[in-house]
């Protein structure tokens, strides 16, 4: 009996929404405990603790996101193999990718824990929050392996079209994280350390559950302990795709580290205001990230199935969905940002600065969604090198230039933050040009068949 794959067959609009919605709400639930952390910490542990978490977040993103994006080469392969019905290759890729995640998790946990004080020093963290930042970062990074297994395991399921289980798991995990926040921070009085421990416990639970799902026989892939191994025939093409993605993520994270250092130099109030902005716009970034994942998966599977027209239609529809949702949400937060900021703190200086920050950058979110969709489409056909180069130029290079050369000429925190939307505009222009030339070659493309 033939099983219909809605990503490569049937109505496209409904397939995109059915795929998008569980991932988005799953990510929304996953990020809700970050939002809850900020609310609880800001109200019960103080604005210094809230600033301490955000002051070093760039290094967390660098260590974790680089490895996860490196592994995305494997999920792109899984999508392509699954779309082409090459199930043996799917199985080999799953086992190679999961062992890669476990090994990488142990390595990053050790490096992150040992180097945490060094990372904090490099970030120009003010002395009044130095100890808070070091304590949180060292504890949080100990749970890196759980983060890797959870995210890569969820990526494997999504690559073959299973978005429901990751959604339900994230719902349970997030409720657990919020409960532990209340227990550790308010009940036990552990402060910022309690926030770190609650995240580790919730991620640990989720990683165990994702492994059980993959090994239960209830998903389109079957993970087994005996089958775990690194197969070079899988690892090499995975790294060929993943290394440019990892470098791109590293460049993006490094540029954000430079930007955060610039913000940190203006003191705890500026750090706290920017941290609040990061909590207010997280839904916008979830939409952007989910649209990118959706675009890459649909393009990759249809590339594997030789469906060039459906690839282009998926990209156009993803673009329309993303611009519409991000635009409407940006407007809503723009007019309610003062009230929302007051949920995190009663400090009027922090609230006022947070309002100024958000209202300056909010009109530009719709610009960034364009580059994310086009980048996702290009990655879906297996070209990860050119997006890496564009990220190097438009994001990393420009932001470093902005902080090192432009910011000193007008040394204000608002000038530091202006570097973000300017870099989005530059990146979007470059990705638009790249996609134009890439799409011209898709009309008559053929995927090499081994049958």
XYZ file of C-alpha atoms in Angstrom:
451
model
C 0.000 0.000 0.000
C 1.386 3.374 -1.039
C 1.665 5.975 1.733
C 0.987 9.515 0.530
C 3.595 12.116 1.389
C 1.738 15.431 1.710
C 4.977 17.396 1.399
C 5.535 16.176 -2.166
C 1.928 15.413 -3.145
C -1.510 16.978 -2.849
C -2.646 20.488 -1.817
C 0.366 22.618 -0.930
C -1.265 25.301 1.224
C -2.771 22.856 3.716
C 0.423 20.773 3.782
C 2.521 23.830 4.663
C 0.174 24.868 7.449
C -0.090 21.338 8.839
C 3.707 21.113 8.905
C 4.282 24.667 10.197
C 1.753 24.782 13.039
C 3.063 21.945 15.287
C 6.669 23.116 14.892
C 5.753 26.711 15.689
C 3.638 25.921 18.713
C 6.170 23.350 19.878
C 8.910 25.980 19.680
C 6.583 28.500 21.312
C 6.054 26.167 24.226
C 9.775 25.399 24.369
C 10.614 29.109 24.538
C 7.854 29.843 27.025
C 10.028 28.658 29.888
C 12.672 31.196 28.802
C 9.939 33.810 29.014
C 8.863 32.426 32.390
C 12.491 32.445 33.563
C 12.716 36.137 32.753
C 9.440 36.989 34.461
C 10.257 35.036 37.612
C 13.895 36.121 37.772
C 13.100 39.764 37.056
C 10.439 39.884 39.765
C 11.934 37.600 42.431
C 15.723 37.538 41.836
C 16.173 41.113 40.642
C 17.090 42.990 37.496
C 20.789 42.141 37.970
C 20.062 38.422 37.633
C 17.971 39.053 34.526
C 20.816 41.056 32.968
C 23.365 38.381 33.930
C 21.594 35.729 31.845
C 21.436 37.883 28.721
C 24.941 39.293 29.062
C 26.564 35.943 28.159
C 23.819 34.421 26.005
C 25.923 34.936 22.892
C 28.371 32.253 24.014
C 25.549 29.826 24.760
C 24.269 30.348 21.211
C 27.779 29.990 19.793
C 28.581 26.671 21.488
C 25.175 25.062 21.059
C 23.864 26.444 17.769
C 27.094 25.814 15.870
C 26.908 22.094 16.613
C 23.182 21.855 15.957
C 23.493 23.634 12.617
C 26.483 21.442 11.764
C 24.130 18.495 12.276
C 21.481 20.064 10.042
C 23.386 18.635 7.115
C 22.152 15.268 8.346
C 18.508 16.356 8.565
C 18.688 17.818 5.057
C 19.980 14.433 3.842
C 17.201 12.632 5.724
C 14.586 14.836 4.045
C 16.093 14.267 0.611
C 16.444 10.494 1.104
C 12.951 10.223 2.544
C 11.484 12.207 -0.352
C 13.331 9.890 -2.771
C 12.161 6.801 -0.793
C 15.744 5.703 -0.033
C 14.910 4.250 3.384
C 18.207 2.406 3.946
C 20.057 5.715 3.626
C 17.535 7.322 5.988
C 18.268 4.678 8.634
C 22.053 5.024 8.269
C 21.864 8.804 8.525
C 19.689 8.702 11.657
C 22.123 6.460 13.555
C 25.196 8.380 12.459
C 23.608 11.698 13.347
C 22.439 10.647 16.806
C 25.827 9.235 17.852
C 27.417 12.414 16.513
C 25.072 14.409 18.780
C 25.875 12.381 21.895
C 29.649 12.646 21.416
C 29.440 16.342 20.624
C 27.278 16.966 23.665
C 29.855 15.500 26.042
C 32.646 17.541 24.474
C 30.801 20.872 24.525
C 29.591 20.297 28.107
C 33.155 19.875 29.348
C 34.611 22.756 27.358
C 31.733 25.067 28.290
C 31.920 24.346 32.011
C 35.676 24.833 32.219
C 35.763 27.980 30.080
C 32.703 29.769 31.520
C 34.685 32.327 33.584
C 36.785 33.146 30.524
C 33.682 33.655 28.379
C 32.166 36.022 30.938
C 35.355 38.099 31.097
C 35.479 38.461 27.310
C 31.911 39.807 27.208
C 32.677 43.013 29.165
C 30.143 41.958 31.809
C 29.815 44.652 34.511
C 31.329 43.727 37.882
C 27.999 43.912 39.707
C 26.634 40.934 37.746
C 29.889 39.042 37.022
C 29.365 36.305 39.632
C 25.712 35.821 38.616
C 26.661 35.426 34.958
C 29.491 32.973 35.645
C 27.335 30.807 37.913
C 24.433 30.596 35.452
C 26.582 29.937 32.396
C 28.655 27.137 33.962
C 25.568 25.268 35.219
C 23.595 25.737 32.010
C 26.382 24.443 29.775
C 26.626 21.210 31.800
C 23.326 20.166 30.229
C 24.509 20.647 26.642
C 24.204 16.974 25.695
C 20.492 17.031 26.587
C 20.014 20.067 24.341
C 21.790 18.339 21.452
C 19.863 15.071 21.719
C 16.514 16.858 22.061
C 16.986 19.257 19.154
C 18.593 16.777 16.786
C 16.084 14.055 17.674
C 13.219 16.465 17.044
C 14.881 17.509 13.779
C 15.024 13.879 12.648
C 11.307 13.411 13.282
C 10.425 16.658 11.509
C 12.603 15.743 8.537
C 10.307 12.758 7.860
C 7.124 14.719 8.534
C 6.439 13.843 12.203
C 5.815 17.184 13.905
C 3.198 16.144 16.466
C 5.349 14.212 18.923
C 7.954 16.984 19.320
C 5.058 19.366 19.950
C 3.491 17.245 22.706
C 6.881 16.605 24.284
C 7.754 20.294 24.377
C 4.397 21.063 25.978
C 5.090 18.643 28.849
C 8.713 19.736 29.165
C 7.851 23.433 29.325
C 5.239 22.917 32.023
C 7.860 20.991 33.995
C 10.413 23.789 33.510
C 8.030 26.494 34.722
C 7.054 24.414 37.767
C 10.728 23.852 38.622
C 11.400 27.583 38.182
C 8.770 28.379 40.773
C 10.082 25.669 43.101
C 13.797 26.454 42.808
C 13.714 30.265 42.517
C 10.792 31.196 44.771
C 10.424 28.118 46.957
C 14.084 27.234 47.588
C 15.493 30.722 47.001
C 18.215 29.481 44.642
C 18.000 32.573 42.436
C 19.742 32.463 39.079
C 21.185 28.995 39.785
C 17.650 27.663 40.191
C 16.793 28.897 36.691
C 19.781 27.002 35.267
C 18.962 23.773 37.134
C 15.304 23.837 36.116
C 16.311 24.097 32.452
C 18.774 21.191 32.725
C 16.203 18.900 34.366
C 13.509 19.719 31.803
C 15.882 19.236 28.866
C 17.129 15.963 30.344
C 13.600 14.595 30.605
C 12.820 15.652 27.026
C 15.971 14.095 25.589
C 15.142 10.730 27.193
C 11.614 10.854 25.804
C 12.798 11.695 22.270
C 15.173 8.713 22.336
C 12.352 6.437 23.482
C 10.160 7.716 20.652
C 12.818 7.124 18.017
C 13.433 3.575 19.294
C 9.778 2.603 19.849
C 8.869 1.754 16.259
C 6.080 4.353 16.312
C 7.941 6.819 14.087
C 8.901 6.523 10.387
C 12.500 5.910 11.520
C 13.815 3.266 13.900
C 16.695 4.042 16.261
C 18.507 1.160 17.977
C 21.468 1.075 20.343
C 23.046 -1.677 18.265
C 22.762 0.396 15.093
C 24.565 3.451 16.489
C 27.755 4.084 14.595
C 29.587 6.602 12.450
C 29.369 5.611 8.781
C 31.790 7.598 6.666
C 29.577 7.269 3.593
C 26.978 9.252 5.553
C 29.233 11.444 7.696
C 31.207 12.942 4.806
C 28.201 14.190 2.772
C 26.561 15.273 6.036
C 29.608 17.355 6.927
C 29.833 18.661 3.375
C 26.394 20.153 3.887
C 26.749 20.830 7.601
C 30.156 22.501 7.841
C 29.092 25.580 5.869
C 25.947 25.731 8.029
C 28.058 25.412 11.177
C 30.419 28.123 10.002
C 27.446 30.302 9.112
C 25.993 29.810 12.587
C 29.374 30.508 14.176
C 29.760 33.708 12.200
C 26.259 34.779 13.139
C 26.892 34.028 16.818
C 30.263 35.789 16.786
C 28.672 38.872 15.267
C 26.020 38.798 18.004
C 28.748 38.448 20.636
C 30.349 41.626 19.328
C 26.966 43.363 19.360
C 26.256 42.150 22.908
C 29.686 43.324 24.049
C 28.834 46.748 22.690
C 25.548 46.744 24.610
C 27.240 45.413 27.778
C 29.626 48.364 27.757
C 26.683 50.675 28.532
C 25.929 48.993 31.882
C 23.374 46.785 33.611
C 20.342 48.958 32.753
C 21.031 48.699 29.015
C 21.667 44.943 29.275
C 18.393 44.424 31.164
C 16.396 46.538 28.681
C 17.813 44.579 25.758
C 17.108 41.309 27.589
C 13.452 42.317 27.937
C 13.316 43.050 24.204
C 14.652 39.566 23.581
C 11.730 38.137 25.528
C 9.136 40.356 23.844
C 10.149 39.534 20.277
C 10.823 35.822 20.782
C 7.535 34.892 19.080
C 8.625 36.862 16.021
C 11.880 34.926 15.888
C 10.014 31.647 16.373
C 7.912 32.431 13.298
C 11.031 33.318 11.323
C 12.895 30.164 12.408
C 9.898 27.890 11.794
C 9.293 29.353 8.344
C 12.952 28.710 7.567
C 12.708 25.073 8.726
C 9.471 24.590 6.763
C 10.961 26.044 3.597
C 14.096 23.900 3.822
C 12.139 20.676 4.434
C 9.624 21.263 1.635
C 12.302 22.273 -0.851
C 14.580 19.363 0.159
C 11.898 16.674 -0.118
C 10.576 18.036 -3.406
C 14.138 18.296 -4.667
C 14.554 14.611 -3.875
C 11.227 13.895 -5.641
C 12.148 15.966 -8.757
C 9.341 18.476 -8.143
C 10.885 21.800 -9.222
C 7.597 23.702 -9.585
C 6.462 22.608 -6.117
C 9.800 23.742 -4.709
C 9.284 27.269 -6.036
C 5.631 27.342 -4.956
C 6.642 26.269 -1.439
C 9.138 29.130 -1.269
C 6.620 31.750 -2.444
C 3.916 30.562 -0.065
C 6.345 30.439 2.868
C 7.359 34.013 2.076
C 3.755 35.213 2.091
C 2.983 33.403 5.364
C 6.090 34.759 7.055
C 5.688 38.398 6.029
C 2.013 38.419 7.003
C 2.473 36.879 10.447
C 5.635 38.781 11.365
C 4.192 42.077 10.160
C 0.984 41.769 12.172
C 2.782 40.635 15.321
C 5.348 43.437 15.086
C 2.573 46.014 14.938
C 0.814 44.483 17.943
C 3.925 44.512 20.127
C 4.890 48.011 18.942
C 1.754 49.502 20.493
C 1.830 47.389 23.681
C 5.568 47.301 24.372
C 5.429 49.620 27.402
C 2.867 47.466 29.203
C 4.658 44.244 28.276
C 8.010 45.581 29.500
C 6.484 46.472 32.870
C 5.694 42.778 33.410
C 9.401 42.073 33.911
C 10.425 44.968 36.153
C 9.171 48.042 37.984
C 12.334 49.985 37.072
C 11.114 52.906 34.946
C 14.536 53.535 33.400
C 14.717 49.963 32.142
C 11.133 50.096 30.850
C 11.654 53.382 28.961
C 14.843 52.157 27.331
C 13.225 48.860 26.376
C 10.373 50.734 24.658
C 12.820 52.870 22.679
C 14.800 49.830 21.577
C 11.830 47.827 20.350
C 10.163 50.687 18.507
C 13.370 51.402 16.641
C 13.961 47.882 15.304
C 10.401 46.487 14.993
C 9.667 47.848 11.478
C 12.585 45.814 10.113
C 11.581 42.281 11.163
C 9.697 41.763 7.887
C 12.947 42.455 6.050
C 14.726 39.616 7.826
C 12.001 37.040 7.069
C 12.738 37.444 3.362
C 16.376 36.458 3.732
C 15.448 33.544 6.036
C 13.014 32.036 3.520
C 15.379 32.465 0.570
C 18.272 31.043 2.588
C 16.111 28.064 3.622
C 15.187 27.355 -0.003
C 18.810 27.444 -1.136
C 19.835 25.098 1.710
C 17.020 22.716 0.766
C 18.623 21.953 -2.605
C 21.890 21.166 -0.822
C 23.780 24.431 -1.387
C 25.009 25.504 2.032
C 28.295 27.126 0.987
C 26.942 30.281 -0.635
C 24.619 31.151 2.319
C 27.689 30.802 4.548
C 29.612 33.303 2.433
C 26.750 35.781 2.435
C 26.432 35.472 6.211
C 30.149 36.131 6.539
C 29.832 39.346 4.546
C 26.396 40.699 5.397
C 26.082 39.703 9.046
C 29.368 38.883 10.731
C 31.646 41.227 8.807
C 29.280 44.165 8.835
C 28.379 43.909 12.535
C 32.006 43.729 13.611
C 32.741 46.801 11.488
C 29.726 48.513 13.043
C 30.847 47.922 16.629
C 34.570 48.530 16.058
C 34.445 51.532 13.713
C 30.961 53.103 13.596
C 29.769 52.840 17.220
C 32.699 54.829 18.695
C 31.710 57.832 16.537
C 28.296 57.986 18.228
C 28.664 56.060 21.465
C 25.080 55.343 22.539
C 23.319 52.052 23.162
C 20.715 52.933 20.507
C 23.466 53.296 17.918
C 24.813 49.876 18.941
C 21.406 48.267 18.411
C 20.846 50.016 15.066
C 23.488 47.692 13.659
C 20.974 44.832 13.728
C 18.371 46.171 11.254
C 21.049 47.605 8.967
C 22.676 44.156 8.736
C 19.268 42.578 8.017
C 18.778 44.882 5.054
C 22.212 44.115 3.637
C 21.744 40.340 4.051
C 18.265 40.386 2.469
C 19.507 42.188 -0.626
C 22.325 39.669 -1.080
C 20.116 36.596 -0.518
C 17.548 37.964 -2.966
C 20.212 38.236 -5.668
C 21.545 34.741 -4.897
C 18.073 33.166 -4.986
C 17.265 34.869 -8.289
C 20.227 33.220 -10.002
C 19.734 29.905 -8.167
C 16.038 29.628 -9.107
C 16.812 30.171 -12.784
C 18.658 26.868 -12.796
C 15.873 24.867 -11.117
C 13.426 24.657 -14.012
C 15.200 21.803 -15.744
C 17.120 20.287 -12.858
C 17.367 16.537 -12.311
C 18.378 14.647 -9.209
C 20.759 11.832 -10.063
C 18.992 8.512 -9.660
C 20.586 5.357 -8.358
C 17.717 3.126 -9.330
